[in-house]
Coordinates of C-alpha atoms in Angstrom, one line a residue:
X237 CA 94.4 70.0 104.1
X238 CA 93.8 68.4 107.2
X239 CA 92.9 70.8 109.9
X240 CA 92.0 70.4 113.9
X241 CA 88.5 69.7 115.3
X242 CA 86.1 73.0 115.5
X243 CA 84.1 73.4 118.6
X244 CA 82.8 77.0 120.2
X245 CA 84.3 80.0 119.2
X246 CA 88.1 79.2 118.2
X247 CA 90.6 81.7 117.1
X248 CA 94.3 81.2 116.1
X249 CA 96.0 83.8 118.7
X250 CA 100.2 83.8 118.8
X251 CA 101.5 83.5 122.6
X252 CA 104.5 82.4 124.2
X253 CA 107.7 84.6 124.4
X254 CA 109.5 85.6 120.9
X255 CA 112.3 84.2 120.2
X256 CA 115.6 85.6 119.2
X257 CA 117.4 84.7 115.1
X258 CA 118.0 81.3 114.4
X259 CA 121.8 80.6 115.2
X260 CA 124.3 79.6 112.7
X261 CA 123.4 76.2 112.1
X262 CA 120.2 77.2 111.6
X263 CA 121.0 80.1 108.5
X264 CA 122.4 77.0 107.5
X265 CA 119.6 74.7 107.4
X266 CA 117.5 77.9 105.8
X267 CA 120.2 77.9 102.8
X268 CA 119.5 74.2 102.3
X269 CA 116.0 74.7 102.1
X270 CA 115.9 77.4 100.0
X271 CA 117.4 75.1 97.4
X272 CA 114.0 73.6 97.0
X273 CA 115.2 69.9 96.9
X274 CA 112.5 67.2 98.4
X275 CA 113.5 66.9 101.9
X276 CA 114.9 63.1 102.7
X277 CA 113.9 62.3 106.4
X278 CA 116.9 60.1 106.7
X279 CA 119.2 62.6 105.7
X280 CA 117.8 65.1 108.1
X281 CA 118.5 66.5 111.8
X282 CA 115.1 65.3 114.0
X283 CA 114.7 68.8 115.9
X284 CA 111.4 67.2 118.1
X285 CA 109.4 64.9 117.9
X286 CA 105.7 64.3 119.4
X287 CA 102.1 63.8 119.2
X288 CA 99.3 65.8 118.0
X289 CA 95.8 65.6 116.8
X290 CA 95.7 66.6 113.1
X291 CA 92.1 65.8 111.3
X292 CA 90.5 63.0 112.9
X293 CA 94.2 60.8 113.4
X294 CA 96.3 60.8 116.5
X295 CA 99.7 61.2 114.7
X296 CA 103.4 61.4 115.2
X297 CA 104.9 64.3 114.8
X298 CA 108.6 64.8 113.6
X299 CA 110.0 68.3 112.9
X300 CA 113.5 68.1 111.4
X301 CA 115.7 70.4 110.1
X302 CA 113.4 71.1 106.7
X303 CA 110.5 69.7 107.1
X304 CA 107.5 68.6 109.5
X305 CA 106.5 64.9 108.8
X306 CA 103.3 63.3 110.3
X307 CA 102.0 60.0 110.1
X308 CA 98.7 58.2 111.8
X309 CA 99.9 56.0 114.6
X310 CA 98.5 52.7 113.7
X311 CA 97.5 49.7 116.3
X312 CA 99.1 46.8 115.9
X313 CA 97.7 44.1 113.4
X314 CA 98.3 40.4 113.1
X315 CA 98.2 40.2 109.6
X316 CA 99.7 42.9 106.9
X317 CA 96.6 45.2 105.5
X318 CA 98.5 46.7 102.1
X319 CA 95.3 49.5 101.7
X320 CA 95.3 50.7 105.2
X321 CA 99.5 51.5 104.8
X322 CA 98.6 53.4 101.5
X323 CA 96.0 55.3 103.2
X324 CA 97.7 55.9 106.2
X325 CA 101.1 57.2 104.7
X326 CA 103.4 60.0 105.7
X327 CA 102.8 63.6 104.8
X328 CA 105.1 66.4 105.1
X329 CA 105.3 70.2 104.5
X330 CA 108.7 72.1 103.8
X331 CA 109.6 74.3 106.4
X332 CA 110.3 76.7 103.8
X333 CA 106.5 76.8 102.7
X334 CA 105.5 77.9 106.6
X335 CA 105.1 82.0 107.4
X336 CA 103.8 81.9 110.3
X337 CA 103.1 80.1 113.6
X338 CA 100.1 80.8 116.5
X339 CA 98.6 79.1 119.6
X340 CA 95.4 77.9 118.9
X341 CA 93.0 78.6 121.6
X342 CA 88.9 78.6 122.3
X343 CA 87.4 81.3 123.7
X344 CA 84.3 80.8 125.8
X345 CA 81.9 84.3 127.2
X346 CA 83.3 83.6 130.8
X347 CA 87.4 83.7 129.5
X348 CA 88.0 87.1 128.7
X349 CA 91.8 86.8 128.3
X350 CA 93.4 83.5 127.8
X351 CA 91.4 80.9 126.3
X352 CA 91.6 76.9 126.8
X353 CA 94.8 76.2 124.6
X354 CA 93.8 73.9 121.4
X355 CA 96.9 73.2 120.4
X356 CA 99.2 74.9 117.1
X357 CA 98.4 76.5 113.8
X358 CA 100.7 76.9 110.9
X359 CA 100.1 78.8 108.1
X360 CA 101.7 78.1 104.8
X361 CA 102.2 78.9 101.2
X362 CA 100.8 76.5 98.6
X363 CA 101.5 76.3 94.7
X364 CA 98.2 75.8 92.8
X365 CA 97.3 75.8 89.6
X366 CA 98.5 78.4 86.7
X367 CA 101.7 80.3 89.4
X368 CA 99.4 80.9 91.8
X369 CA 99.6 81.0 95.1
X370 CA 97.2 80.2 98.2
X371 CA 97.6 80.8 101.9
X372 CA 96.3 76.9 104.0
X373 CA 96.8 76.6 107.3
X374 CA 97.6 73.0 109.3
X375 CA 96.1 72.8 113.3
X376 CA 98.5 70.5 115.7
X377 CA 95.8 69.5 118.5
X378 CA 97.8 68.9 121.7
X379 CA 95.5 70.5 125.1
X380 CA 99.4 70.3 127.0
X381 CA 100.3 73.7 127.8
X382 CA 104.0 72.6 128.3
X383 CA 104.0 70.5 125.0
X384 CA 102.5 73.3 122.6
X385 CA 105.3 75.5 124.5
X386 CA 108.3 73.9 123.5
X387 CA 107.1 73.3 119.8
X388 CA 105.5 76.8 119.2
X389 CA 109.0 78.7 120.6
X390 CA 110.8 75.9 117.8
X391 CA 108.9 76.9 115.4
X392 CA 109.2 80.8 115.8
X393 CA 113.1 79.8 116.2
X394 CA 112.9 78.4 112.5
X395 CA 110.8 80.8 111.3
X396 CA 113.4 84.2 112.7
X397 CA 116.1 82.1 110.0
X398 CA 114.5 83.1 107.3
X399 CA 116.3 86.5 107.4
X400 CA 115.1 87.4 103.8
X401 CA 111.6 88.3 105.0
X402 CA 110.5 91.1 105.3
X403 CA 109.7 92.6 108.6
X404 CA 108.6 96.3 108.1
X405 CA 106.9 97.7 104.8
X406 CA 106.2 101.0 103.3
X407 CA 102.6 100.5 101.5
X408 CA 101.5 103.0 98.7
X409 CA 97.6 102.9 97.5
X410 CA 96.3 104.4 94.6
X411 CA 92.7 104.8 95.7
X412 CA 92.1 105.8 92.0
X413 CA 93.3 103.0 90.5
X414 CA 90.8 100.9 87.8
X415 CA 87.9 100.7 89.5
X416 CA 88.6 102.7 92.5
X417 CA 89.3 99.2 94.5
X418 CA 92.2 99.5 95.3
X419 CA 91.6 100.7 98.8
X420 CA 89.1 97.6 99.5
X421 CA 91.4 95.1 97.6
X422 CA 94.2 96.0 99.9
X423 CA 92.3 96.0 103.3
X424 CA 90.3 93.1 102.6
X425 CA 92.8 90.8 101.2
X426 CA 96.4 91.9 101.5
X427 CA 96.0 93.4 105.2
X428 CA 94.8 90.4 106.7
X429 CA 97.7 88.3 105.0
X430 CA 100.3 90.9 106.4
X431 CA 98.9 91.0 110.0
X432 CA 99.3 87.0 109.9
X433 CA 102.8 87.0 108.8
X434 CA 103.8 89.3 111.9
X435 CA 104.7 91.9 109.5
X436 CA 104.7 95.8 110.4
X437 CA 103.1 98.1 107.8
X438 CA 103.1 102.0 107.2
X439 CA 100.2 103.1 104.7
X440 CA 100.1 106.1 102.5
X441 CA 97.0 106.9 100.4
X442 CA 97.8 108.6 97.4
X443 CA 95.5 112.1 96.6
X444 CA 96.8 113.4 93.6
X445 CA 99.4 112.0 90.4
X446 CA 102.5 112.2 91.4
X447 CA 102.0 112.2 95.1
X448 CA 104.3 108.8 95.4
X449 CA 107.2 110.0 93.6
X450 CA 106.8 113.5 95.9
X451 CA 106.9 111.5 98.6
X452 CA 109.4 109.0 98.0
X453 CA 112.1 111.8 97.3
X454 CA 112.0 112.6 100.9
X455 CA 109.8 110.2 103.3
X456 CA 112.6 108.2 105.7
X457 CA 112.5 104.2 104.6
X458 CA 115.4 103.4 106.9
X459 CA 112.9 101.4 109.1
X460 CA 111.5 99.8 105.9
X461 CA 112.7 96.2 104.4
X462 CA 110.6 96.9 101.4
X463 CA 108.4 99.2 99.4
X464 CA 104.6 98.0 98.1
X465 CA 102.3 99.5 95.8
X466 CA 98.6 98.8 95.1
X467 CA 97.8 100.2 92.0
X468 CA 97.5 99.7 88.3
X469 CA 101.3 99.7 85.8
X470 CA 101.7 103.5 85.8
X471 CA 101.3 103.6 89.9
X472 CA 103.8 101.0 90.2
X473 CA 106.2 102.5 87.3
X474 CA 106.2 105.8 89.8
X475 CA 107.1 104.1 92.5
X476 CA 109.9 102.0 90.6
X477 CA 111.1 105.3 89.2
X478 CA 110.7 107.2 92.6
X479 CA 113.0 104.6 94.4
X480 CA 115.7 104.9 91.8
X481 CA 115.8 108.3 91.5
X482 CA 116.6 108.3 95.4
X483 CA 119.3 105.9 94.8
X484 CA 120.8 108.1 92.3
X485 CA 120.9 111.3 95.0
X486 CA 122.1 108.6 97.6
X487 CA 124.8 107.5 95.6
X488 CA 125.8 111.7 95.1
X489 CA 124.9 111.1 90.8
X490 CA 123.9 113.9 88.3
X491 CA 119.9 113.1 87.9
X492 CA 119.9 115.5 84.6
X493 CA 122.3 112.5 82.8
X494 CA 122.7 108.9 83.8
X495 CA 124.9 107.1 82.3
X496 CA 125.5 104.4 84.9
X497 CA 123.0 104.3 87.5
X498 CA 122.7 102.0 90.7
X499 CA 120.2 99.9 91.9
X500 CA 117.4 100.7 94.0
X501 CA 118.0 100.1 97.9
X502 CA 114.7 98.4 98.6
X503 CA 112.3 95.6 96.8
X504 CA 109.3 96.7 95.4
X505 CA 106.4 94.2 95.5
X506 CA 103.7 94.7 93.2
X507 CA 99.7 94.5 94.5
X508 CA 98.2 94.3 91.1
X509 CA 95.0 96.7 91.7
X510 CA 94.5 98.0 87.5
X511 CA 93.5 97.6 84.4
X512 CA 95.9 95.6 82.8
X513 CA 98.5 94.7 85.4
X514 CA 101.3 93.8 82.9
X515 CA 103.6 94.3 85.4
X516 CA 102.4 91.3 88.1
X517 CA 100.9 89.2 85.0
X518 CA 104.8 89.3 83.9
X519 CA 106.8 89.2 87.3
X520 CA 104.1 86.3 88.4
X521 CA 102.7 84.4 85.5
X522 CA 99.1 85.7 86.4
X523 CA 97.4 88.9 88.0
X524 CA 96.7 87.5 91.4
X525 CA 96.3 89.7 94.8
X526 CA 96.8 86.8 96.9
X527 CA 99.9 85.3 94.9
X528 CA 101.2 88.6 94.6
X529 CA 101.0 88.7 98.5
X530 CA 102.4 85.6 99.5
X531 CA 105.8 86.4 97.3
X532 CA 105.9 89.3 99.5
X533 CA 105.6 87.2 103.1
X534 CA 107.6 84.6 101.9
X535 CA 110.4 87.4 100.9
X536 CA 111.1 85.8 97.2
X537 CA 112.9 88.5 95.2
X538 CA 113.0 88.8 91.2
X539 CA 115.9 91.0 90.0
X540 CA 114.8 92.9 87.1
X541 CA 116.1 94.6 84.3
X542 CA 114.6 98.7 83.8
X543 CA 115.4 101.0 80.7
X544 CA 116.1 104.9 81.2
X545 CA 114.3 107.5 78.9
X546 CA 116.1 110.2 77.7
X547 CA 116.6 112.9 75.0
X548 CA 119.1 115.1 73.9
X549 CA 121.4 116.0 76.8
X550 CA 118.7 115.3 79.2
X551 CA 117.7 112.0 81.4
X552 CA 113.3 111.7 81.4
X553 CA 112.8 109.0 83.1
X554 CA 112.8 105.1 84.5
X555 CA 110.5 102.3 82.9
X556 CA 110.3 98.7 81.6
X557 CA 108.3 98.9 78.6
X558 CA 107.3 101.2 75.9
X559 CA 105.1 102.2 73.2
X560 CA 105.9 104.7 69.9
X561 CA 103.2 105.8 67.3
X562 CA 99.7 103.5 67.3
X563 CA 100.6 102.6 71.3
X564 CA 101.3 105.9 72.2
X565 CA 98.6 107.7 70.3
X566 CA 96.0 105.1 72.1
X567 CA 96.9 106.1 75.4
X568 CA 96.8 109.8 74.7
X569 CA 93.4 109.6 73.4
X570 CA 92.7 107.3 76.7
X571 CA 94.1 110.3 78.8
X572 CA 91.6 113.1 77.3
X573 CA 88.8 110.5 77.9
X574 CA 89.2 110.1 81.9
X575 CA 85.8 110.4 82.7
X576 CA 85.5 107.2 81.1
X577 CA 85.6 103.4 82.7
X578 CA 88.2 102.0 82.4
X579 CA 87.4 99.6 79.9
X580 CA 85.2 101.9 78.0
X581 CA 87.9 104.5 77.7
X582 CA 90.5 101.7 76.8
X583 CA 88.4 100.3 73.7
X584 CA 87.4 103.8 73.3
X585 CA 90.9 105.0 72.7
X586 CA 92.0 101.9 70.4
X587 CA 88.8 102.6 68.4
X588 CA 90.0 106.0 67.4
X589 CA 93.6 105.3 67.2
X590 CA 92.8 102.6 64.3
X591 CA 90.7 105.1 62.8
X592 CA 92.9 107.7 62.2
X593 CA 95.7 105.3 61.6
X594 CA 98.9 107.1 60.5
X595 CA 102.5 106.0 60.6
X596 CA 105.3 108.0 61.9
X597 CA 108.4 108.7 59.4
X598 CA 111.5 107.3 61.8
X599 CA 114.5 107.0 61.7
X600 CA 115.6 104.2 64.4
X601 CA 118.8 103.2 65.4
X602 CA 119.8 100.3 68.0
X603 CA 122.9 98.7 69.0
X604 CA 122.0 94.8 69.0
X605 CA 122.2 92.6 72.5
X606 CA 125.4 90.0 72.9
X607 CA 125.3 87.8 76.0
X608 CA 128.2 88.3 78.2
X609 CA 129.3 84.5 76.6
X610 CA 129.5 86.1 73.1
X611 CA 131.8 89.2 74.4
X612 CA 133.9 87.1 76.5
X613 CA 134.1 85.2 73.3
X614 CA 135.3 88.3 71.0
X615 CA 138.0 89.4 73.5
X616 CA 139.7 86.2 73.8
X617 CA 139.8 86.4 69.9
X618 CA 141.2 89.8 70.1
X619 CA 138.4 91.9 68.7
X620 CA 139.0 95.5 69.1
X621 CA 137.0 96.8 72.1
X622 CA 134.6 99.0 69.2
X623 CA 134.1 96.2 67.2
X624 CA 132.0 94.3 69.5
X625 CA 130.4 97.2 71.8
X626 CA 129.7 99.7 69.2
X627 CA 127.7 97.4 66.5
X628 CA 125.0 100.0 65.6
X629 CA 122.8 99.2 63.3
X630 CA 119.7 101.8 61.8
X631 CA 116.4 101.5 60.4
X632 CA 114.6 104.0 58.7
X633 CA 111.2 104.4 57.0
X634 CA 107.1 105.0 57.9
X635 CA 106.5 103.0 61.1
X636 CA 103.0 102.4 62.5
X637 CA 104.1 101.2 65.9
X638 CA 107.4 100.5 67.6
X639 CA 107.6 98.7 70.9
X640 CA 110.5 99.0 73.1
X641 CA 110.2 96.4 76.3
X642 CA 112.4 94.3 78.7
X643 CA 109.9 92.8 80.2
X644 CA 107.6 90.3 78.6
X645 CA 104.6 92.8 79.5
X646 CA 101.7 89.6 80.0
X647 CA 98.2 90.6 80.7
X648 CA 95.1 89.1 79.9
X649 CA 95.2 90.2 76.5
X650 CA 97.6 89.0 75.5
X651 CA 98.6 86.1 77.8
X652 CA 102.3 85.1 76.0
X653 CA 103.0 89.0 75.8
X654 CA 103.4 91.9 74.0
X655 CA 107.0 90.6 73.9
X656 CA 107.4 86.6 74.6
X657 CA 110.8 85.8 74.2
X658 CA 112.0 88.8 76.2
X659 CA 113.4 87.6 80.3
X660 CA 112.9 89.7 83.3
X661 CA 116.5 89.7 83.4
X662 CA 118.7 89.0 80.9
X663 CA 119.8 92.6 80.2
X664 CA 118.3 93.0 77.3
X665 CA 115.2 94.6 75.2
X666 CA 112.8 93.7 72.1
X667 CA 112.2 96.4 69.7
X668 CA 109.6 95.3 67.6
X669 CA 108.6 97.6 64.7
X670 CA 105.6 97.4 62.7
X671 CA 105.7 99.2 59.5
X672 CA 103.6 100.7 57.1
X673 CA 100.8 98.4 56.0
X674 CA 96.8 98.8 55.5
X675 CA 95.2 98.9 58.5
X676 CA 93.1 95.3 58.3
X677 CA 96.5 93.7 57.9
X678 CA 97.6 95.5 61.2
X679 CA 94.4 94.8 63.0
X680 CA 95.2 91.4 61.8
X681 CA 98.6 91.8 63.7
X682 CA 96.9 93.3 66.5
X683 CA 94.7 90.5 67.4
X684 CA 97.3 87.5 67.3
X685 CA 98.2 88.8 70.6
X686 CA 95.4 87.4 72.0
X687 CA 95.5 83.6 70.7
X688 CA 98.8 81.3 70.8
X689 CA 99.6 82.3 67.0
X690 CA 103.2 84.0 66.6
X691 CA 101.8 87.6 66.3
X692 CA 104.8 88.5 64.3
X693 CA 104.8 86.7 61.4
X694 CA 103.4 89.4 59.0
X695 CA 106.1 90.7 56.8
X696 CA 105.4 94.4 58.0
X697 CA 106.9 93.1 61.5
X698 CA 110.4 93.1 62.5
X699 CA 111.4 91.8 65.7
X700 CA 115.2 92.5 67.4
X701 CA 116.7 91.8 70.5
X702 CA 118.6 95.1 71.8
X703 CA 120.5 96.7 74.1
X704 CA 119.8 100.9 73.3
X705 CA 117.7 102.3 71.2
X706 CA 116.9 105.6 69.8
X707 CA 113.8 106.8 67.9
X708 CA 114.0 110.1 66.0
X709 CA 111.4 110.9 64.2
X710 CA 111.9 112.9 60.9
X711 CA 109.0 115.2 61.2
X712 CA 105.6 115.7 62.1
X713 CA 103.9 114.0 59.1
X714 CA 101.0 112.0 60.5
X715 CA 99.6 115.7 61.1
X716 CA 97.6 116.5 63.8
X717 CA 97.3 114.4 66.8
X718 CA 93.9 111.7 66.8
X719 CA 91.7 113.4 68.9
X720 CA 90.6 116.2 67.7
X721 CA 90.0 118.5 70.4
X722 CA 93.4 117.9 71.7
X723 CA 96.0 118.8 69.9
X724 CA 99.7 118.1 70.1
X725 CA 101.7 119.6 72.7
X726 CA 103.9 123.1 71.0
X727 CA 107.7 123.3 72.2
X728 CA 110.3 126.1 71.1
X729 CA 111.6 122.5 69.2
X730 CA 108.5 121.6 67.5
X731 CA 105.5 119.3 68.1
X732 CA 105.7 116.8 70.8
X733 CA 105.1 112.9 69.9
X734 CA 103.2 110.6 72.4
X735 CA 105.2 107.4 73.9
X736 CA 103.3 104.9 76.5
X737 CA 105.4 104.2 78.8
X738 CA 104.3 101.6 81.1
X739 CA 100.8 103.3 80.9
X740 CA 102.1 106.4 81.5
X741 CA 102.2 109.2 78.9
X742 CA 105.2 111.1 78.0
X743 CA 105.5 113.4 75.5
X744 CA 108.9 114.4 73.7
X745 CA 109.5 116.6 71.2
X746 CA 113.0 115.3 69.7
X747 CA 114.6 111.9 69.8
X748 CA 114.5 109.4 72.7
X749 CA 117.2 107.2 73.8
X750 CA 116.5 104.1 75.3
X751 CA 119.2 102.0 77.5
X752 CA 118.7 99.0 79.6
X753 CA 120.5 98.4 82.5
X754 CA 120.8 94.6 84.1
X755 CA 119.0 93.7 87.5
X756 CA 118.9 97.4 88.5
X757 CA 115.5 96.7 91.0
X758 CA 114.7 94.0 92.9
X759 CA 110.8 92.6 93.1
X760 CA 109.1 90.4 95.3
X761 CA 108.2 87.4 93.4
X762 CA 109.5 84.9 91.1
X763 CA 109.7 84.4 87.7
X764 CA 107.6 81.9 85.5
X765 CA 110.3 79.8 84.4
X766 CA 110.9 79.6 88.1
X767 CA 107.5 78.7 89.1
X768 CA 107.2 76.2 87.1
X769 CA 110.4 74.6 87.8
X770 CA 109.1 74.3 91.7
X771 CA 107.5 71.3 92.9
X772 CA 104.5 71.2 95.8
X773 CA 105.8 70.9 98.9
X774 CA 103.1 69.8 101.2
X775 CA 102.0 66.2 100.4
X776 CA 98.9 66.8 101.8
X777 CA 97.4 68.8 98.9

């Protein structure tokens, strides 16, 4: 990235006055360039034009209506030098790819307010390798006060259009998060980032589990464009369940049974600070603070897809993923082990969950997913309404582990996911049941999800694509929970069973239903398929 020249001590400070929202014709230019197409110079409106000082080159400068082009001004030759055209040739970056805009200025000891202006900075949003993401900046040397003026309001003009950005956050930070860093991954590298992008933040430091959803019930987030959270899966699973929860009480709906329920009223974006981070590795394609951050300044939204819990006659809760049997026995041997690393207490708990492998008599029953094409299909052929909504279908048997998940749930583990061919948002779920089998062939199954072999193709595995599900198991006849000095929970109904939901544990005594709803939260970021599909838009990578 070409960048200014350094002398004394030189800072990146904004000045100038603010300006007010883009007008219409810019909203419009912002809705052409969110299309990501490669911006043709001849196609576009030339907003200014100039020159500036960027590297070592004098260059001109044209800012048009999606992108800033520079190219070295060359002298004039008498005869036609092919390699100095090819290494003199135009760069651009996308407007789109710019969050922010300051006067560059250098302070000397004897300046104590205003410092001898430099010129411009941009910052900007990269693509590297692997989905991630990396903040770059571009200086525009110019020492013209009047100059910089007129090209540093422009820019601030351009950069009010993008009314999807967010302006104002609420931040949540689980201090206990994995390691405890939480606190220093969020000051040290998402802070800074924030404070760049002009944006305003409120933090709250969780003291106690729990304290987010407490808090979210109540806390005023009119002032707010979004909510973030900087914490491991079950952190951010609180938050996602705390924010739609208070939609349901906006919206005047019965809590105790949701049927229907409405979207959240506010994006969540994800700081992954935990163990696992399956949430980010899935939303972004990688566990990344930075990238994570940059989806958030850049104000790129995800709509996901998020399953209600619940049991007889009673709603428990909001989640993306879970875990019946082996999964949840894990974590609640994980839970009694707190005192624990992380890590140790992870491998700990999967230790003695293979050990005192058991599988759960179930009896499950799930109604299986048709795309909106296939329904729309069946109608026009005049299907009856039950014949094509009410297709249940049951399962029965010894099950070792049953995974429930409408989200791919990615992590370093198991980098294609605990369940690959599941979207973020197609509004609908795997269930994927492994049953009864000796515990090397499991293990075997187990492991796959670490390598690039289809970790289902054991004939104890059964994968489906759903849209409800509900686990009842029969009885309590895998005994006595794992760990032996903690033993399963006693209700007026019986013994409780362990699920994992999204790292969290919940135990239930009876049968769980699971639904999914379609594109019921929004997150900041993008999906892979997305990602992927994007192309670099600053040449001078």
């Amino acid at each position: 990235m070409p960048r200014g020249r350094r002398g004394g001590r030189v800072s990146a400070l904004e000045g100038g006055r603010e300006e007010e929202a883009a007008p219409a014709a810019g909203a419009l230019a912002s809705a052409q360039w969110a299309s990501g197409q490669q911006p043709e110079a001849a196609a576009e409106l030339i907003l200014l034009r100039g020159i500036f000082e960027i590297g070592r080159d004098s260059c001109d400068v044209v800012l048009s209506e999606r992108a800033l082009r520079w190219q070295p001004i060359r002298p004039e030759r008498l005869t036609d030098d092919s390699k100095y055209d090819f290494l003199h040739k135009e760069e651009f970056v996308e407007l789109k790819d710019i969050f922010s805009v300051k006067l560059k200025r250098r302070y000397s000891i004897k300046q104590q307010r205003s410092g001898t202006l430099l010129g411009i900075t941009l910052f900007i949003c990269l693509k590297k390798e692997q989905n991630k993401l990396k903040d770059s900046t571009l200086d525009l040397i110019n020492l013209s006060e009047d100059h910089c003026d007129i090209w540093f309001r422009q820019f601030k003009k351009i950069l009010a259009g993008f009314s999807n950005r967010p302006k104002s956050l609420k931040i949540l930070l689980n201090p206990q998060s994995h390691k405890k860093e939480a606190t220093q991954v969020y000051y040290e590298k998402v802070e800074p980032l924030l404070k760049i992008a002009g944006i305003k933040t409120d933090v709250t430091i969780t003291e106690y589990e729990g304290h987010a959803l407490s808090l979210l019930k109540e806390c005023e987030l009119q002032g707010f464009d979004g909510v973030v959270c900087v914490g491991g899966d079950g952190f951010a699973s609180e938050i996602a369940h705390a924010l739609l929860l208070r939609a349901q009480k906006n919206a005047g709906l019965e809590t105790d049974s949701i049927l229907t329920p409405v979207g959240a009223q506010l994006p969540l974006g994800v700081i992954p600070a935990g163990s696992t981070n399956v949430l980010a590795h899935s939303l972004h394609g990688v566990s990344h603070v930075v990238t994570a951050t940059l989806h958030i300044i850049m104000g790129h939204i995800q709509p996901v897809d998020v399953c209600t819990f619940s049991t007889i006659g009673k709603f428990l809760r909001f989640g993306f993923s879970a875990m019946f049997g082996f999964g949840g026995r894990a974590l609640a041997v994980a839970e009694n082990h707190r005192w624990m690393s992380p890590n140790q207490r992870m491998d700990f708990a999967i230790m003695k969950a293979l050990a005192k492998l058991k599988p759960e008599e179930c009896e499950i029953s799930f109604l299986p997913f048709n795309s909106s094409q296939d329904l729309e299909e069946r109608r026009a052929q005049g299907y009856p309404k039950s014949d094509y909504n009410d297709q249940w279908q049951m399962i029965q048997g010894q099950f070792l582990n049953v995974s429930i998940m409408a989200i791919p749930c990615q992590c370093s583990v198991a980098p294609r996911g605990l369940a690959p061919n599941t979207r973020l948002n197609n509004g609908s779920m795997a269930l994927i049941t492994a049953r009864n089998t000796s515990r090397p062939e499991f293990i075997k199954h187990l492991k796959r999800y670490a390598s690039i072999k289809n970790q289902f193709n054991f004939p104890f595995v059964d994968t489906y694509t759903v849209e409800e599900v509900k686990v009842r198991p029969r009885s309590n006849s895998s005994g006595p929970h794992p760990e032996e000095d903690h033993g399963p929970c006693e209700t007026a109904s019986g013994n409780c069973f362990p699920w994992n939901v999204d790292g969290d544990l919940m135990e239930v005594a009876s049968e769980v239903h699971v639904r999914v709803h379609p594109r019921l939260i929004n997150l900041y970021g993008r999906s892979m398929e997305e990602m992927n599909d994007s192309k670099v838009t600053c040449s001078c990578l």
